[in-house]
Coordinates of N, CA and C in Angstrom, one line a residue:
X320 N 25.6 38.0 -26.6 CA 27.0 37.6 -26.8 C 27.2 36.9 -28.2
X321 N 26.2 36.1 -28.6 CA 26.3 35.4 -29.9 C 26.3 36.4 -31.0
X322 N 25.5 37.4 -31.0 CA 25.4 38.4 -32.1 C 26.7 39.2 -32.2
X323 N 27.2 39.6 -31.0 CA 28.5 40.4 -31.0 C 29.6 39.5 -31.6
X324 N 29.6 38.2 -31.2 CA 30.7 37.3 -31.8 C 30.6 37.2 -33.3
X325 N 29.3 37.1 -33.8 CA 29.1 37.0 -35.2 C 29.6 38.3 -35.9
X326 N 29.2 39.4 -35.4 CA 29.6 40.7 -36.0 C 31.1 40.8 -36.0
X327 N 31.8 40.4 -34.9 CA 33.2 40.5 -34.9 C 33.9 39.6 -35.9
X328 N 33.3 38.4 -36.1 CA 33.8 37.5 -37.1 C 33.6 38.0 -38.5
X329 N 32.5 38.7 -38.7 CA 32.2 39.3 -40.1 C 33.2 40.4 -40.3
X330 N 33.4 41.3 -39.3 CA 34.4 42.4 -39.5 C 35.8 41.9 -39.8
X331 N 36.2 40.8 -39.0 CA 37.5 40.3 -39.1 C 37.7 39.6 -40.5
X332 N 36.7 38.8 -40.9 CA 36.8 38.1 -42.2 C 36.6 39.0 -43.4
X333 N 36.1 40.2 -43.2 CA 35.9 41.2 -44.3 C 37.3 41.6 -44.8
X334 N 38.3 41.6 -44.0 CA 39.7 41.9 -44.4 C 40.1 40.9 -45.5
X335 N 39.8 39.6 -45.2 CA 40.3 38.6 -46.2 C 39.3 38.5 -47.4
X336 N 38.0 38.6 -47.1 CA 37.0 38.5 -48.2 C 37.2 39.6 -49.2
X337 N 37.4 40.9 -48.8 CA 37.5 42.0 -49.7 C 38.8 41.9 -50.5
X338 N 39.9 41.5 -49.8 CA 41.1 41.4 -50.6 C 41.1 40.3 -51.6
X339 N 40.4 39.1 -51.2 CA 40.3 38.0 -52.1 C 39.4 38.5 -53.3
X340 N 38.4 39.2 -53.1 CA 37.5 39.7 -54.2 C 38.3 40.6 -55.1
X341 N 39.1 41.5 -54.5 CA 39.9 42.4 -55.3 C 40.9 41.7 -56.2
X342 N 41.6 40.7 -55.5 CA 42.5 39.8 -56.3 C 41.9 39.1 -57.4
X343 N 40.7 38.6 -57.2 CA 39.9 37.9 -58.2 C 39.5 38.8 -59.4
X344 N 39.1 40.0 -59.1 CA 38.7 40.9 -60.1 C 39.9 41.4 -60.9
X345 N 41.1 41.5 -60.3 CA 42.3 41.9 -61.1 C 43.1 40.8 -61.6
X346 N 42.6 39.5 -61.5 CA 43.5 38.3 -61.8 C 43.9 38.4 -63.3
X347 N 43.0 38.4 -64.2 CA 43.4 38.5 -65.6 C 44.2 37.3 -66.1
X348 N 44.8 37.4 -67.3 CA 45.5 36.3 -67.9 C 46.9 36.0 -67.2
X349 N 47.5 37.1 -66.8 CA 48.9 37.0 -66.2 C 48.9 36.8 -64.7
X350 N 47.8 36.8 -64.1 CA 47.7 36.7 -62.6 C 47.5 38.0 -61.9
X351 N 47.5 39.1 -62.6 CA 47.2 40.4 -62.1 C 48.5 41.1 -61.4
X352 N 48.2 42.2 -60.8 CA 49.4 42.9 -60.2 C 50.0 42.2 -59.0
X353 N 49.2 41.3 -58.4 CA 49.8 40.5 -57.3 C 50.8 39.6 -57.8
X354 N 50.6 39.0 -58.9 CA 51.6 38.1 -59.5 C 52.9 38.8 -59.9
X355 N 52.7 40.0 -60.5 CA 53.8 40.8 -60.9 C 54.7 41.3 -59.7
X356 N 54.0 41.6 -58.5 CA 54.7 42.0 -57.3 C 55.3 40.8 -56.6
X357 N 54.8 39.6 -56.8 CA 55.3 38.4 -56.1 C 56.4 37.7 -56.8
X358 N 56.6 37.9 -58.1 CA 57.7 37.3 -58.9 C 59.0 37.6 -58.3
X359 N 59.5 38.8 -58.1 CA 60.8 39.1 -57.6 C 61.0 38.6 -56.2
X360 N 60.0 38.7 -55.4 CA 60.1 38.2 -54.0 C 60.2 36.7 -53.9
X361 N 59.4 36.0 -54.8 CA 59.5 34.6 -54.8 C 60.8 34.1 -55.4
X362 N 61.4 34.8 -56.4 CA 62.7 34.4 -56.9 C 63.8 34.6 -55.8
X363 N 63.7 35.7 -55.1 CA 64.7 35.9 -54.0 C 64.6 34.9 -52.9
X364 N 63.3 34.5 -52.6 CA 63.1 33.5 -51.5 C 63.6 32.1 -52.0
X365 N 63.4 31.8 -53.3 CA 63.8 30.5 -53.8 C 65.3 30.5 -53.9
X366 N 66.0 31.6 -54.2 CA 67.4 31.6 -54.3 C 68.0 31.5 -52.9
X367 N 67.4 32.1 -51.9 CA 67.9 32.0 -50.5 C 67.7 30.6 -50.0
X368 N 66.6 30.0 -50.2 CA 66.3 28.6 -49.7 C 67.2 27.6 -50.4
X369 N 67.4 27.7 -51.7 CA 68.2 26.8 -52.4 C 69.7 26.9 -52.0
X370 N 70.1 28.1 -51.7 CA 71.5 28.3 -51.2 C 71.7 27.7 -49.8
X371 N 70.7 27.8 -49.0 CA 70.8 27.3 -47.6 C 70.7 25.8 -47.6
X372 N 69.8 25.2 -48.4 CA 69.6 23.7 -48.4 C 70.4 23.0 -49.4
X373 N 71.1 23.7 -50.3 CA 71.9 23.2 -51.4 C 71.1 22.2 -52.2
X374 N 69.9 22.7 -52.6 CA 69.0 21.9 -53.4 C 68.4 22.8 -54.4
X375 N 68.2 22.4 -55.7 CA 67.5 23.2 -56.6 C 66.0 23.0 -56.5
X376 N 65.3 24.1 -56.3 CA 63.9 24.1 -56.1 C 63.2 24.2 -57.5
X377 N 62.1 23.5 -57.7 CA 61.4 23.5 -59.0 C 60.8 24.9 -59.2
X378 N 60.5 25.2 -60.5 CA 59.9 26.4 -60.8 C 58.4 26.4 -60.3
X379 N 58.0 27.5 -59.7 CA 56.7 27.7 -59.2 C 55.9 28.6 -60.1
X380 N 54.8 28.2 -60.6 CA 53.9 29.0 -61.4 C 53.2 30.1 -60.5
X381 N 53.6 31.3 -60.7 CA 53.1 32.4 -59.8 C 51.5 32.5 -59.9
X382 N 51.0 32.3 -61.1 CA 49.6 32.4 -61.4 C 48.8 31.4 -60.5
X383 N 49.4 30.2 -60.4 CA 48.7 29.2 -59.5 C 48.8 29.6 -58.1
X384 N 49.9 30.2 -57.7 CA 50.1 30.6 -56.3 C 49.1 31.7 -55.9
X385 N 48.9 32.6 -56.9 CA 47.9 33.7 -56.6 C 46.5 33.1 -56.6
X386 N 46.2 32.2 -57.4 CA 44.8 31.6 -57.4 C 44.6 30.7 -56.1
X387 N 45.7 30.1 -55.6 CA 45.6 29.4 -54.4 C 45.4 30.4 -53.2
X388 N 46.0 31.5 -53.3 CA 45.8 32.5 -52.2 C 44.4 33.0 -52.2
X389 N 43.8 33.2 -53.4 CA 42.4 33.7 -53.5 C 41.5 32.6 -52.9
X390 N 41.7 31.4 -53.3 CA 40.9 30.3 -52.7 C 41.0 30.2 -51.2
X391 N 42.2 30.2 -50.7 CA 42.4 30.1 -49.2 C 41.7 31.3 -48.5
X392 N 41.9 32.5 -49.0 CA 41.3 33.7 -48.3 C 39.8 33.7 -48.5
X393 N 39.3 33.4 -49.6 CA 37.9 33.4 -49.8 C 37.1 32.3 -49.1
X394 N 37.6 31.1 -49.2 CA 36.9 30.0 -48.5 C 37.1 30.1 -47.0
X395 N 38.3 30.4 -46.6 CA 38.6 30.5 -45.2 C 37.8 31.6 -44.5
X396 N 37.6 32.7 -45.2 CA 36.9 33.8 -44.6 C 35.4 33.5 -44.5
X397 N 34.8 32.8 -45.5 CA 33.4 32.4 -45.5 C 33.2 31.4 -44.4
X398 N 34.0 30.4 -44.3 CA 33.9 29.4 -43.2 C 34.1 30.1 -41.8
X399 N 35.0 31.0 -41.8 CA 35.2 31.7 -40.5 C 34.0 32.5 -40.0
X400 N 33.4 33.2 -40.9 CA 32.2 33.9 -40.6 C 31.1 33.1 -39.9
X401 N 31.0 31.8 -40.4 CA 30.0 30.9 -39.8 C 30.5 30.1 -38.6
X402 N 31.7 30.5 -38.2 CA 32.2 29.9 -36.9 C 32.9 28.6 -37.1
X403 N 33.3 28.2 -38.2 CA 34.0 26.9 -38.4 C 35.5 27.1 -38.1
X404 N 36.0 26.1 -37.4 CA 37.5 26.2 -37.1 C 38.3 25.9 -38.3
X405 N 37.8 25.2 -39.3 CA 38.5 24.9 -40.5 C 38.8 26.2 -41.3
X406 N 37.9 27.1 -41.2 CA 38.1 28.4 -41.9 C 39.2 29.2 -41.3
X407 N 39.3 29.1 -39.9 CA 40.5 29.8 -39.2 C 41.8 29.0 -39.6
X408 N 41.7 27.7 -39.8 CA 42.9 27.0 -40.2 C 43.4 27.4 -41.6
X409 N 42.4 27.5 -42.5 CA 42.8 27.9 -43.9 C 43.4 29.3 -43.9
X410 N 42.9 30.2 -43.1 CA 43.4 31.6 -43.0 C 44.8 31.6 -42.3
X411 N 45.0 30.7 -41.3 CA 46.3 30.6 -40.7 C 47.3 30.1 -41.7
X412 N 47.0 29.1 -42.5 CA 47.9 28.5 -43.5 C 48.2 29.6 -44.5
X413 N 47.2 30.4 -45.0 CA 47.5 31.5 -45.9 C 48.5 32.5 -45.3
X414 N 48.3 32.9 -44.0 CA 49.1 33.9 -43.4 C 50.5 33.3 -43.2
X415 N 50.6 32.1 -42.8 CA 52.0 31.5 -42.5 C 52.8 31.4 -43.8
X416 N 52.1 31.1 -44.9 CA 52.9 31.0 -46.2 C 53.2 32.3 -46.8
X417 N 52.2 33.2 -46.8 CA 52.3 34.5 -47.6 C 53.0 35.6 -46.8
X418 N 52.9 35.6 -45.5 CA 53.5 36.8 -44.8 C 55.0 36.9 -45.0
X419 N 55.8 35.8 -44.8 CA 57.2 36.0 -45.0 C 57.6 36.4 -46.4
X420 N 56.8 36.0 -47.4 CA 57.1 36.3 -48.8 C 56.7 37.7 -49.1
X421 N 55.5 38.1 -48.7 CA 55.0 39.4 -49.1 C 55.7 40.6 -48.4
X422 N 55.9 40.4 -47.1 CA 56.5 41.4 -46.2 C 57.9 41.1 -45.8
X423 N 58.8 41.2 -46.8 CA 60.2 40.8 -46.6 C 61.0 41.9 -46.0
X424 N 60.7 42.4 -44.8 CA 61.4 43.5 -44.2 C 62.8 43.1 -43.9
X425 N 63.1 41.8 -43.8 CA 64.4 41.3 -43.4 C 65.5 41.5 -44.6
X426 N 65.0 41.9 -45.7 CA 65.9 42.2 -46.9 C 66.3 43.6 -46.9
X427 N 65.9 44.4 -46.0 CA 66.2 45.9 -46.0 C 66.9 46.3 -44.6
X428 N 67.6 47.3 -44.7 CA 68.2 47.9 -43.5 C 67.1 48.7 -42.7
X429 N 67.2 48.8 -41.4 CA 66.2 49.6 -40.6 C 66.2 51.1 -41.1
X430 N 67.2 51.6 -41.7 CA 67.2 53.0 -42.1 C 66.4 53.3 -43.3
X431 N 66.2 52.2 -44.1 CA 65.5 52.4 -45.4 C 64.0 52.6 -45.2
X432 N 63.3 53.4 -46.0 CA 61.9 53.6 -45.8 C 61.0 52.4 -46.0
X433 N 61.4 51.5 -46.9 CA 60.6 50.3 -47.1 C 60.5 49.4 -45.8
X434 N 61.6 49.4 -45.0 CA 61.7 48.6 -43.8 C 60.5 48.8 -42.9
X435 N 60.2 50.1 -42.6 CA 59.2 50.5 -41.6 C 57.8 50.0 -42.1
X436 N 57.5 50.3 -43.4 CA 56.2 49.9 -43.9 C 56.1 48.4 -44.0
X437 N 57.1 47.7 -44.4 CA 57.0 46.2 -44.5 C 57.0 45.6 -43.1
X438 N 57.7 46.1 -42.2 CA 57.7 45.6 -40.8 C 56.4 45.8 -40.1
X439 N 55.8 46.9 -40.4 CA 54.4 47.2 -39.8 C 53.4 46.2 -40.4
X440 N 53.4 46.0 -41.7 CA 52.5 45.1 -42.3 C 52.7 43.7 -41.8
X441 N 54.0 43.3 -41.7 CA 54.4 42.0 -41.2 C 53.8 41.8 -39.7
X442 N 54.0 42.7 -38.9 CA 53.4 42.6 -37.5 C 51.9 42.6 -37.5
X443 N 51.3 43.3 -38.4 CA 49.8 43.2 -38.5 C 49.4 41.8 -38.9
X444 N 50.1 41.2 -39.8 CA 49.7 39.8 -40.2 C 50.0 38.8 -39.0
X445 N 51.0 39.1 -38.3 CA 51.3 38.2 -37.1 C 50.2 38.4 -36.1
X446 N 49.7 39.6 -35.9 CA 48.6 39.8 -35.0 C 47.3 39.1 -35.5
X447 N 47.1 39.2 -36.8 CA 45.9 38.5 -37.3 C 46.1 37.0 -37.1
X448 N 47.2 36.4 -37.3 CA 47.5 35.0 -37.1 C 47.3 34.7 -35.6
X449 N 47.7 35.5 -34.7 CA 47.4 35.3 -33.3 C 46.0 35.3 -33.0
X450 N 45.2 36.2 -33.6 CA 43.8 36.2 -33.3 C 43.1 34.9 -33.9
X451 N 43.6 34.4 -35.0 CA 43.0 33.2 -35.5 C 43.4 32.0 -34.7
X452 N 44.6 32.0 -34.2 CA 45.0 30.9 -33.3 C 44.1 30.9 -32.0
X453 N 43.9 32.1 -31.5 CA 43.0 32.3 -30.3 C 41.6 31.7 -30.6
X454 N 41.1 32.1 -31.8 CA 39.7 31.6 -32.1 C 39.7 30.1 -32.3
X455 N 40.8 29.6 -32.9 CA 40.9 28.1 -33.1 C 41.0 27.4 -31.8
X456 N 41.7 28.0 -30.9 CA 41.8 27.4 -29.5 C 40.5 27.4 -28.8
X457 N 39.7 28.5 -29.0 CA 38.4 28.6 -28.3 C 37.4 27.7 -28.9
X458 N 37.5 27.4 -30.2 CA 36.6 26.5 -30.9 C 36.9 25.0 -30.6
X459 N 38.1 24.7 -30.1 CA 38.5 23.3 -29.9 C 37.7 22.7 -28.8
X460 N 37.9 21.4 -28.7 CA 37.1 20.6 -27.7 C 37.4 21.1 -26.3
X461 N 36.4 21.5 -25.6 CA 36.5 21.9 -24.2 C 36.0 20.8 -23.4
X462 N 36.9 20.4 -22.5 CA 36.5 19.3 -21.6 C 35.4 19.7 -20.7
X463 N 34.4 19.0 -20.7 CA 33.2 19.3 -19.9 C 33.4 18.7 -18.5
X464 N 33.6 19.5 -17.5 CA 33.9 19.0 -16.2 C 32.5 18.8 -15.5
X465 N 32.5 17.6 -15.0 CA 31.3 17.2 -14.2 C 31.5 17.7 -12.8
X466 N 30.5 18.4 -12.3 CA 30.7 18.9 -10.9 C 30.6 17.6 -10.0
X467 N 31.6 17.7 -9.1 CA 31.7 16.6 -8.1 C 30.5 16.6 -7.2
X468 N 30.0 15.4 -7.0 CA 28.8 15.3 -6.0 C 29.4 15.2 -4.6
X469 N 28.8 16.1 -3.9 CA 29.3 16.1 -2.5 C 28.6 15.0 -1.7
X470 N 29.4 14.4 -0.9 CA 28.8 13.4 0.0 C 27.9 14.0 1.0
X471 N 26.9 13.2 1.4 CA 26.0 13.7 2.4 C 26.6 13.5 3.7
X472 N 26.7 14.7 4.4 CA 27.2 14.6 5.8 C 26.1 14.6 6.8
X473 N 26.3 13.8 7.8 CA 25.3 13.8 8.8 C 25.4 15.0 9.7
X474 N 24.3 15.6 10.1 CA 24.3 16.7 10.9 C 24.6 16.3 12.3
X475 N 25.5 17.1 12.9 CA 25.8 16.9 14.3 C 25.2 18.0 15.1
X476 N 24.8 17.6 16.3 CA 24.2 18.6 17.2 C 25.1 19.3 18.0

């Protein structure tokens, strides 16, 4: 069971490790293609949040956001492979922050072709987050129940 669990963690973490490695290789001076794709989505999210809260949000450097994503995915995946709950926590934080920004299906109508693709990817990230929460819950402290000692009963004839 231990080996199968390790192989499952390696396969699950490979999703995050390989994408972090690809983001790192494409990073460049400007943050890479991830930064270019994130700029309009981040601007739209900032505009929506500032209109709802009636507060001006500060400018966010997209290059720093991409490098934080690389760090969260890479470190979280490595720790997750070795069974640390903190690795699952880092991956959960990454998914909770990035999923609504990257997969903004709510900005499209259901008839549009982008809606189906974005909604499918959004649900896949939600499923990954659920798997991480399950792992985190299983790694948490489990109360060790002491079996109750049964009292000695006298034998009756």
